[in-house]
Amino acid sequence: MEVVLGVDLGTSAVKVSAVSREGKIVAQQSEAYSLNQPEPGYSEQNPEDWVTGTTAAIDRLIKVDGIKPDEITGISYSGQMHGLVLLDDHNQVLRPAILWNDTRTTEQCKEILDTMGQDFIDITRNVPLEGFTLPKLLWVKENEPELFNNVSVFLLPKDYLRYRMTGKIAMEYSDAAGTVMLDEENKTWSTKIADAFDLPQTIFPPLIESIGFAGTIGDTYAKFSGLKTTTKIYGGAADNAAGAIGAGILSSNQVLSSIGTSGVVLKYEDNADVDYKGALHFFNHAIPNKFYTMGVTLAAGYSLSWFKKTFSADQDFTEFVNAAGDSTVGANGLLFTPYIVGERTPYPDGDARGSFIGIDGTHNKADFTRAVLEGIVFSFKDIMRIFAEKGSDFDTVVSIGGGAKSPLWLQIQADVFNKKVVTLKNEQGPGLGAAMIAAVGVGWFNSLSDCAQKFVAYDQIYVPDSGNIKKYEKMYQLYKQVYGQTAEISHGLMDYRRNLEK
């Protein structure tokens, strides 16, 4: 038996999947690690934890699941995006990695726009946000100058892990795009950005394709892990790009609807011609010379879990969601906006806050639950509306995550989006995408599209109900007005809370 390994390096754990030529996951192991928050808004990890966690998971695949090292022909990666790893001239880690969910860099984001303005958005196709890598690099430069002077190269999490396994420094394009230092259309590091912020060109790593050959297992790591030095390693992808591949989002008629703690709407883009002017994230895809667009709802599944924990903690989760079916389309005239931790797309506003609008004495818990389900989907439609405004159309939504586990919620998506919604038979997300990259790299398939035909299979199909479409369109027109009418109140309330805490 031959297998490839897909290494999914997440924020809280790493999961390693062994996948056969038939696309079957024959074994899977994971290892958790800790998140450090030394100050409010800070989020850091020790990069060594990623290495030891991955090695422990691989070791169990070999010793517990019986995967033989010489059966592992290739390895690739999916990685948490944006995290800043700094190495000295001996490739030793200089400080804990600053992660994607670290929010200390508000001033640096402002500095980037004040310095470069629209030029920055034109080059990177993105507005600078606290989560991205460049603001973190500037924060270190400004707050830890002596340490910054010792920086030889910066990497992202999965690229550092790959370096430790191969001994070779590189960064692949889909993750490099999320640093907001890449000229995305020309696929080069932007010298204009580097010069604007006095960043040495020497600290930028070499770039490779996601399916590009990155080396083989190095001698040191082979002794450490038990893997063979003949095992081939491939670039890998940012977690959202890998997740899109694992969901079969490989053509421009498809959009991914992913409801996790946060929510992601992701669309494949065939070229760089479409320009969303920074309203959406625009990144290089794992497929060579292709791109993807992405919008984010910060509190998608989190809104639902918050509501359940607060008002229905003892109820079974499936029963809790299904009870929303006792309400009606439009939740009997009740609207919910899921801005309970702020929002990103289309409103990049950390002080936005959620609301229930239209409450009266006839509403019951089923109405509130349904309003939450519908409000999350309305927030996704806000993102899809930006596609439509740019003339970028699609006909199929692939739903994954929590939103794909409820027939009711899936039908709500189909009706609100007015699109066909499909689910996956074997939803494995970024880890499967990483394995698919390795499968193409070792030559099992000629392309990721060919691989998807074997590895990705659709399951249930939900089509829009013509009567519900019209009802939801009326509710959505009202939903669109809520942010503009409540933003000033939200900001005032947040100021009030901050003053109370002082």
Coordinates of C-alpha atoms in Angstrom, one line a residue:
M1 CA 0.0 0.0 0.0
E2 CA 1.1 3.5 -0.8
V3 CA -0.1 6.5 1.1
V4 CA 0.4 10.3 1.2
L5 CA 0.3 12.3 4.4
G6 CA -1.8 15.5 4.7
V7 CA -0.5 17.5 7.7
D8 CA -3.2 20.0 8.9
L9 CA -1.4 22.5 11.2
G10 CA -4.1 24.3 13.1
T11 CA -4.2 26.8 15.9
S12 CA -5.1 24.3 18.7
A13 CA -3.8 21.0 17.2
V14 CA -2.1 19.3 14.3
K15 CA -3.9 16.5 12.5
V16 CA -2.1 14.1 10.2
S17 CA -4.1 12.0 7.7
A18 CA -2.8 9.0 5.8
V19 CA -4.6 8.8 2.4
S20 CA -4.6 6.0 -0.1
R21 CA -4.6 6.2 -3.9
E22 CA -8.3 5.7 -3.8
G23 CA -8.8 8.8 -1.7
K24 CA -9.6 6.8 1.5
I25 CA -8.3 8.0 4.8
V26 CA -6.7 4.8 6.1
A27 CA -5.4 6.3 9.4
Q28 CA -5.5 9.6 11.2
Q29 CA -3.8 11.0 14.3
S30 CA -3.8 14.4 16.0
E31 CA -1.8 16.2 18.8
A32 CA -2.9 19.3 20.7
Y33 CA -0.7 22.1 21.8
S34 CA -1.1 25.2 23.9
L35 CA -1.9 28.8 23.0
N36 CA -0.2 31.6 25.0
Q37 CA -1.9 34.9 25.7
P38 CA 0.6 36.9 27.8
E39 CA -1.4 40.1 27.5
P40 CA -4.9 41.1 26.4
G41 CA -5.1 40.8 22.6
Y42 CA -1.9 38.8 22.3
S43 CA -1.8 35.3 20.9
E44 CA 1.4 33.4 20.5
Q45 CA 2.7 29.8 20.2
N46 CA 6.1 28.1 20.5
P47 CA 7.0 26.8 17.0
E48 CA 8.7 23.9 18.5
D49 CA 5.3 22.6 19.7
W50 CA 4.2 22.3 16.0
V51 CA 7.3 20.1 15.3
T52 CA 6.9 17.9 18.3
G53 CA 3.1 17.6 17.8
T54 CA 3.5 16.6 14.2
T55 CA 6.2 14.1 15.0
A56 CA 4.1 12.6 17.7
A57 CA 1.1 12.2 15.4
I58 CA 3.3 10.6 12.7
D59 CA 4.9 8.3 15.2
R60 CA 1.5 7.0 16.2
L61 CA 0.6 6.5 12.5
I62 CA 3.6 4.2 12.3
K63 CA 3.5 2.5 15.7
V64 CA -0.3 2.3 16.4
D65 CA -1.9 2.3 12.9
G66 CA 0.8 0.2 11.3
I67 CA 1.6 2.6 8.4
K68 CA 5.1 1.6 7.3
P69 CA 7.6 4.4 6.6
D70 CA 8.4 3.1 3.2
E71 CA 4.7 3.2 2.3
I72 CA 4.7 7.0 2.8
T73 CA 5.5 8.4 -0.7
G74 CA 4.8 12.1 -0.2
I75 CA 3.8 14.7 2.5
S76 CA 2.2 18.1 2.1
Y77 CA 0.6 20.6 4.4
S78 CA -2.3 22.9 5.3
G79 CA -1.4 25.7 7.7
Q80 CA -2.9 28.3 9.9
M81 CA -2.3 31.5 8.1
H82 CA -0.5 34.8 8.8
G83 CA 1.5 33.6 11.9
L84 CA 4.9 35.3 12.1
V85 CA 8.0 33.1 12.7
L86 CA 11.3 34.9 12.9
L87 CA 14.7 33.1 12.5
D88 CA 18.2 34.2 13.0
D89 CA 21.2 33.5 10.8
H90 CA 21.5 30.0 12.3
N91 CA 17.8 29.4 11.6
Q92 CA 17.0 29.5 15.3
V93 CA 13.6 30.9 16.4
L94 CA 14.0 34.3 17.9
R95 CA 10.7 34.7 19.7
P96 CA 7.3 33.0 20.0
A97 CA 5.2 33.1 16.8
I98 CA 2.6 35.8 16.7
L99 CA -0.6 34.2 15.4
W100 CA -3.4 35.2 13.1
N101 CA -5.8 36.0 16.0
D102 CA -3.4 38.4 17.7
T103 CA -4.8 42.0 17.7
R104 CA -1.9 44.1 19.0
T105 CA -1.2 45.7 15.6
T106 CA -4.0 48.2 15.1
E107 CA -1.5 51.1 15.0
Q108 CA 0.6 49.3 12.4
C109 CA -2.4 48.7 10.2
K110 CA -3.1 52.5 10.3
E111 CA 0.6 53.2 9.6
I112 CA 0.5 51.0 6.5
L113 CA -2.5 52.8 5.0
D114 CA -1.1 56.2 6.0
T115 CA 2.2 55.4 4.3
M116 CA 1.0 53.7 1.1
G117 CA -2.7 54.2 0.8
Q118 CA -4.4 52.9 -2.3
D119 CA -1.0 51.7 -3.7
F120 CA -0.9 49.0 -1.0
I121 CA -4.4 47.7 -1.9
D122 CA -3.6 47.7 -5.6
I123 CA -0.4 45.6 -5.0
T124 CA -1.7 43.2 -2.4
R125 CA -5.5 43.3 -3.3
N126 CA -6.2 43.5 0.4
V127 CA -6.7 46.1 3.1
P128 CA -4.3 45.7 6.0
L129 CA -5.9 44.0 9.0
E130 CA -4.5 43.0 12.4
G131 CA -4.5 39.3 11.5
F132 CA -2.1 39.7 8.6
T133 CA 1.7 39.2 8.8
L134 CA 3.1 42.6 7.7
P135 CA 1.6 44.5 10.6
K136 CA 3.1 41.9 13.0
L137 CA 6.5 42.3 11.4
L138 CA 6.3 46.1 11.8
W139 CA 5.2 45.7 15.4
V140 CA 8.4 43.7 16.1
K141 CA 10.5 46.2 14.2
E142 CA 9.1 49.0 16.3
N143 CA 8.8 47.4 19.7
E144 CA 11.7 44.9 19.7
P145 CA 14.3 46.6 17.5
E146 CA 17.3 44.7 18.8
L147 CA 15.6 41.4 18.1
F148 CA 14.5 42.6 14.7
N149 CA 18.1 43.4 13.8
N150 CA 18.9 39.7 14.2
V151 CA 16.2 38.5 11.9
S152 CA 17.6 36.5 8.9
V153 CA 14.3 35.3 7.5
F154 CA 10.6 35.2 8.3
L155 CA 8.3 32.2 7.8
L156 CA 4.7 31.2 8.3
P157 CA 3.8 28.3 10.6
K158 CA 3.5 25.4 8.1
D159 CA 6.6 26.7 6.2
Y160 CA 8.6 26.6 9.4
L161 CA 7.4 23.0 10.0
R162 CA 8.3 22.0 6.5
Y163 CA 11.8 23.6 7.0
R164 CA 12.3 21.5 10.1
M165 CA 11.4 18.3 8.2
T166 CA 13.5 19.1 5.1
G167 CA 16.1 21.5 6.1
K168 CA 15.1 23.9 3.2
I169 CA 13.7 27.4 3.6
A170 CA 10.8 28.3 1.4
M171 CA 7.3 29.8 1.4
E172 CA 4.5 28.8 -1.0
Y173 CA 2.3 31.4 -2.8
S174 CA -1.2 30.9 -1.2
D175 CA 0.3 31.5 2.3
A176 CA 2.6 34.2 1.1
A177 CA -0.4 36.1 -0.2
G178 CA -1.7 36.3 3.3
T179 CA 1.4 38.1 4.5
V180 CA 0.2 41.2 2.4
M181 CA 3.7 41.6 1.2
L182 CA 3.2 39.8 -2.1
D183 CA 2.5 41.4 -5.4
E184 CA -0.2 38.8 -6.0
E185 CA -0.7 39.3 -9.7
N186 CA 3.0 39.1 -10.5
K187 CA 3.8 36.5 -7.9
T188 CA 6.8 38.2 -6.5
W189 CA 7.6 39.9 -3.2
S190 CA 6.8 43.5 -3.5
T191 CA 10.0 45.6 -3.4
K192 CA 7.7 48.7 -3.2
I193 CA 6.3 47.5 0.1
A194 CA 9.6 46.4 1.5
D195 CA 11.2 49.8 0.7
A196 CA 8.2 51.7 2.1
F197 CA 8.7 50.1 5.5
D198 CA 12.5 49.7 5.4
L199 CA 12.4 45.9 5.4
P200 CA 15.6 44.2 4.2
Q201 CA 15.0 42.2 1.0
T202 CA 17.2 39.4 2.5
I203 CA 14.5 38.4 5.1
F204 CA 12.0 37.4 2.4
P205 CA 12.1 33.6 1.7
P206 CA 12.2 32.0 -1.7
L207 CA 8.7 31.3 -3.2
I208 CA 7.5 27.9 -4.5
E209 CA 4.2 26.6 -5.8
S210 CA 1.8 24.7 -3.5
I211 CA 2.4 21.5 -5.6
G212 CA 6.1 22.3 -6.0
F213 CA 8.7 19.9 -4.8
A214 CA 10.2 21.2 -1.5
G215 CA 12.8 18.5 -0.8
T216 CA 12.9 15.2 1.0
I217 CA 12.9 14.3 4.7
G218 CA 16.3 15.5 6.1
D219 CA 18.7 13.2 7.9
T220 CA 18.0 14.8 11.3
Y221 CA 14.3 14.6 11.0
A222 CA 14.4 11.0 9.7
K223 CA 16.2 9.9 12.9
F224 CA 13.8 11.9 15.0
S225 CA 10.6 10.6 13.3
G226 CA 11.3 7.3 11.7
L227 CA 10.4 8.6 8.3
K228 CA 12.6 7.6 5.2
T229 CA 14.9 10.2 3.6
T230 CA 13.4 9.2 0.3
T231 CA 9.9 10.6 1.2
K232 CA 9.1 13.6 -1.0
I233 CA 7.8 16.8 0.5
Y234 CA 5.6 19.4 -1.3
G235 CA 4.9 23.1 -0.6
G236 CA 1.3 22.8 0.8
A237 CA -1.2 25.6 1.1
A238 CA -2.8 28.1 3.5
D239 CA -5.6 26.4 5.4
N240 CA -8.4 28.2 3.4
A241 CA -6.8 27.3 0.1
A242 CA -6.3 23.7 1.2
G243 CA -9.9 23.5 2.5
A244 CA -11.2 24.7 -0.8
I245 CA -9.2 22.0 -2.6
G246 CA -10.5 19.4 -0.1
A247 CA -14.1 20.6 -0.8
G248 CA -13.6 20.4 -4.6
I249 CA -13.7 24.2 -5.1
L250 CA -11.7 24.1 -8.4
S251 CA -13.9 26.0 -10.9
S252 CA -15.4 29.5 -11.0
N253 CA -19.0 28.3 -10.8
Q254 CA -18.5 27.2 -7.2
V255 CA -18.4 28.9 -3.8
L256 CA -17.6 27.4 -0.4
S257 CA -19.8 28.2 2.6
S258 CA -18.0 27.2 5.7
I259 CA -19.6 27.6 9.1
G260 CA -17.2 27.1 11.9
T261 CA -16.6 29.3 14.9
S262 CA -16.1 32.0 12.3
G263 CA -17.6 31.7 8.9
V264 CA -15.9 31.8 5.5
V265 CA -17.4 32.4 2.0
L266 CA -14.7 31.5 -0.5
K267 CA -14.9 31.7 -4.3
Y268 CA -12.5 30.3 -6.9
E269 CA -11.2 33.0 -9.3
D270 CA -9.8 31.9 -12.7
N271 CA -7.6 35.0 -13.0
A272 CA -6.7 38.3 -11.4
D273 CA -8.9 40.4 -13.6
V274 CA -11.6 40.9 -11.0
D275 CA -10.8 43.6 -8.5
Y276 CA -12.8 43.9 -5.3
K277 CA -10.8 46.9 -4.1
G278 CA -10.0 45.3 -0.8
A279 CA -13.6 44.7 0.1
L280 CA -12.8 40.9 0.1
H281 CA -9.6 39.1 0.8
F282 CA -8.0 38.2 -2.6
F283 CA -5.2 35.5 -2.4
N284 CA -3.2 33.2 -4.7
H285 CA -4.7 29.7 -4.8
A286 CA -2.9 26.5 -4.3
I287 CA -3.6 25.8 -8.0
P288 CA -0.8 27.5 -10.1
N289 CA -1.8 30.9 -11.4
K290 CA -5.3 30.7 -10.0
F291 CA -6.8 32.8 -7.2
Y292 CA -9.5 32.8 -4.6
T293 CA -11.6 35.4 -3.0
M294 CA -12.8 35.2 0.6
G295 CA -15.1 37.1 3.0
V296 CA -15.3 36.4 6.7
T297 CA -18.1 36.5 9.3
L298 CA -16.3 36.6 12.6
A299 CA -19.1 35.0 14.7
A300 CA -20.9 32.5 12.5
G301 CA -21.1 29.2 14.4
Y302 CA -20.0 31.1 17.5
S303 CA -23.3 33.1 17.5
L304 CA -25.3 29.9 17.6
S305 CA -23.2 28.2 20.3
W306 CA -23.4 31.4 22.4
F307 CA -27.1 31.5 22.1
K308 CA -27.5 27.8 23.0
K309 CA -25.0 28.0 25.9
T310 CA -26.8 31.1 27.3
F311 CA -30.5 30.1 26.7
S312 CA -30.6 26.4 26.1
A313 CA -27.5 24.8 27.7
D314 CA -29.1 21.5 28.7
Q315 CA -30.8 20.8 25.4
D316 CA -29.3 18.3 22.9
F317 CA -27.6 20.4 20.1
T318 CA -29.4 18.6 17.2
E319 CA -32.7 18.9 18.9
F320 CA -32.0 22.5 19.7
V321 CA -31.4 23.4 16.0
N322 CA -34.2 21.2 14.7
A323 CA -36.7 23.0 17.0
A324 CA -36.1 26.1 14.8
G325 CA -38.3 24.3 12.2
D326 CA -41.3 25.1 14.5
S327 CA -40.8 28.7 13.5
T328 CA -41.5 30.2 10.1
V329 CA -39.4 31.5 7.2
G330 CA -38.3 34.9 8.5
A331 CA -38.6 33.8 12.1
N332 CA -42.1 35.4 12.4
G333 CA -40.6 38.8 11.7
L334 CA -37.5 38.6 13.9
L335 CA -34.0 39.5 12.7
F336 CA -30.6 38.7 14.2
T337 CA -27.3 40.3 13.2
P338 CA -24.3 38.1 14.2
Y339 CA -21.8 40.9 15.1
I340 CA -21.3 39.7 18.7
V341 CA -17.5 39.9 18.5
G342 CA -17.4 42.6 15.9
E343 CA -17.4 42.0 12.1
R344 CA -15.0 41.7 9.2
T345 CA -16.9 41.4 5.9
P346 CA -18.5 43.6 4.6
Y347 CA -18.1 45.8 7.7
P348 CA -14.5 45.8 9.1
D349 CA -15.6 47.0 12.5
G350 CA -14.3 45.5 15.7
D351 CA -16.8 47.5 17.8
A352 CA -19.9 46.4 15.9
R353 CA -22.2 44.4 18.1
G354 CA -25.1 42.0 17.4
S355 CA -28.8 42.6 17.8
F356 CA -32.3 41.1 17.7
I357 CA -34.6 43.4 15.8
G358 CA -38.4 43.1 15.9
I359 CA -39.0 41.3 19.2
D360 CA -42.6 41.2 20.4
G361 CA -44.5 39.3 23.0
T362 CA -45.5 36.5 20.6
H363 CA -42.0 35.4 19.8
N364 CA -40.7 32.1 21.4
K365 CA -37.4 30.3 21.6
A366 CA -37.9 28.6 18.2
D367 CA -38.2 32.0 16.6
F368 CA -35.0 33.3 18.3
T369 CA -33.1 30.1 17.3
R370 CA -34.3 30.4 13.7
A371 CA -33.4 34.1 13.6
V372 CA -29.9 33.2 14.6
L373 CA -29.6 30.6 11.9
E374 CA -31.0 33.0 9.3
G375 CA -28.9 35.9 10.5
I376 CA -25.7 33.9 10.0
V377 CA -26.8 33.0 6.5
F378 CA -27.8 36.7 5.7
S379 CA -24.2 37.7 6.8
F380 CA -22.9 35.2 4.2
K381 CA -25.2 36.7 1.6
D382 CA -23.7 40.1 2.4
I383 CA -20.4 38.6 1.2
M384 CA -21.9 37.0 -1.9
R385 CA -23.5 40.4 -2.8
I386 CA -20.0 41.7 -3.3
F387 CA -19.4 39.0 -5.9
A388 CA -22.6 40.0 -7.7
E389 CA -21.7 43.7 -7.7
K390 CA -18.5 42.8 -9.6
G391 CA -20.4 40.6 -12.1
S392 CA -18.8 37.4 -10.6
D393 CA -21.5 34.7 -10.8
F394 CA -21.7 31.1 -9.6
D395 CA -24.4 28.4 -9.4
T396 CA -23.3 26.0 -6.7
V397 CA -22.5 26.4 -3.0
V398 CA -20.6 23.7 -1.3
S399 CA -21.5 23.8 2.4
I400 CA -19.2 22.4 5.0
G401 CA -18.8 22.7 8.8
G402 CA -21.7 23.1 11.2
G403 CA -24.0 24.5 8.5
A404 CA -23.8 21.2 6.6
K405 CA -24.9 19.1 9.5
S406 CA -28.5 20.4 9.6
P407 CA -31.0 19.8 6.8
L408 CA -33.0 22.8 8.0
W409 CA -29.9 25.1 7.9
L410 CA -28.9 23.7 4.5
Q411 CA -32.4 24.5 3.1
I412 CA -32.1 28.0 4.6
Q413 CA -28.8 28.5 2.8
A414 CA -30.3 27.4 -0.5
D415 CA -33.3 29.7 -0.1
V416 CA -31.4 32.8 1.1
F417 CA -28.6 32.4 -1.5
N418 CA -31.1 31.3 -4.3
K419 CA -28.4 28.8 -5.3
K420 CA -28.0 25.0 -5.3
V421 CA -26.3 23.9 -2.1
V422 CA -24.5 20.6 -1.9
T423 CA -22.7 18.7 0.9
L424 CA -19.7 16.3 0.9
K425 CA -19.8 12.6 1.5
N426 CA -16.4 12.7 3.3
E427 CA -15.8 16.2 4.7
Q428 CA -12.1 16.3 5.8
G429 CA -11.4 19.9 4.8
P430 CA -7.8 21.3 4.8
G431 CA -6.2 18.0 5.7
L432 CA -7.6 16.3 2.7
G433 CA -6.6 19.2 0.5
A434 CA -3.0 18.9 1.8
A435 CA -3.1 15.1 1.0
M436 CA -4.4 15.9 -2.5
I437 CA -1.4 18.3 -3.1
A438 CA 0.9 15.5 -2.1
A439 CA -0.9 13.0 -4.3
V440 CA -0.5 15.3 -7.4
G441 CA 3.1 16.0 -6.4
V442 CA 4.1 12.3 -6.3
G443 CA 2.4 11.8 -9.7
W444 CA -0.7 9.9 -8.8
F445 CA -2.7 12.5 -10.7
N446 CA -1.8 15.1 -13.4
S447 CA -3.7 17.9 -11.7
L448 CA -5.7 18.8 -8.6
S449 CA -8.9 18.7 -10.7
D450 CA -8.1 15.1 -11.7
C451 CA -7.4 14.3 -8.1
A452 CA -10.7 15.8 -7.0
Q453 CA -12.7 13.5 -9.3
K454 CA -11.3 10.6 -7.3
F455 CA -11.0 12.1 -3.8
V456 CA -14.1 14.4 -3.5
A457 CA -17.7 13.2 -3.7
Y458 CA -20.8 15.3 -3.3
D459 CA -23.7 13.9 -1.1
Q460 CA -27.0 15.8 -0.5
I461 CA -28.3 18.5 -2.9
Y462 CA -30.7 21.3 -1.7
V463 CA -32.5 23.5 -4.3
P464 CA -34.1 26.8 -3.5
D465 CA -37.8 26.9 -2.8
S466 CA -39.4 29.5 -5.0
G467 CA -41.8 30.7 -2.4
N468 CA -39.2 31.0 0.3
I469 CA -36.8 32.9 -2.0
K470 CA -39.2 35.9 -2.2
K471 CA -39.8 35.9 1.6
Y472 CA -36.1 35.8 2.4
E473 CA -35.4 38.5 -0.1
K474 CA -37.7 40.9 1.8
M475 CA -36.1 39.9 5.1
Y476 CA -32.6 40.4 3.7
Q477 CA -33.4 43.9 2.4
L478 CA -34.3 44.8 6.0
Y479 CA -31.2 43.0 7.4
K480 CA -29.0 45.1 5.2
Q481 CA -30.2 48.2 6.9
V482 CA -29.5 47.1 10.5
Y483 CA -25.7 47.8 10.6
G484 CA -26.0 51.3 9.3
Q485 CA -28.8 52.1 11.8
T486 CA -27.1 50.5 14.8
A487 CA -23.3 51.0 14.3
E488 CA -23.2 54.4 16.2
I489 CA -25.2 52.9 19.1
S490 CA -22.9 49.8 19.2
H491 CA -19.8 52.1 19.3
G492 CA -21.3 54.1 22.1
L493 CA -22.1 51.1 24.1
M494 CA -18.6 49.7 23.7
D495 CA -17.1 53.0 24.9
Y496 CA -19.5 52.8 27.9
R497 CA -18.3 49.3 28.7
R498 CA -14.6 50.3 28.4
N499 CA -15.2 53.2 30.8
L500 CA -16.8 50.9 33.3
E501 CA -13.8 48.5 33.2
K502 CA -11.3 51.3 34.0

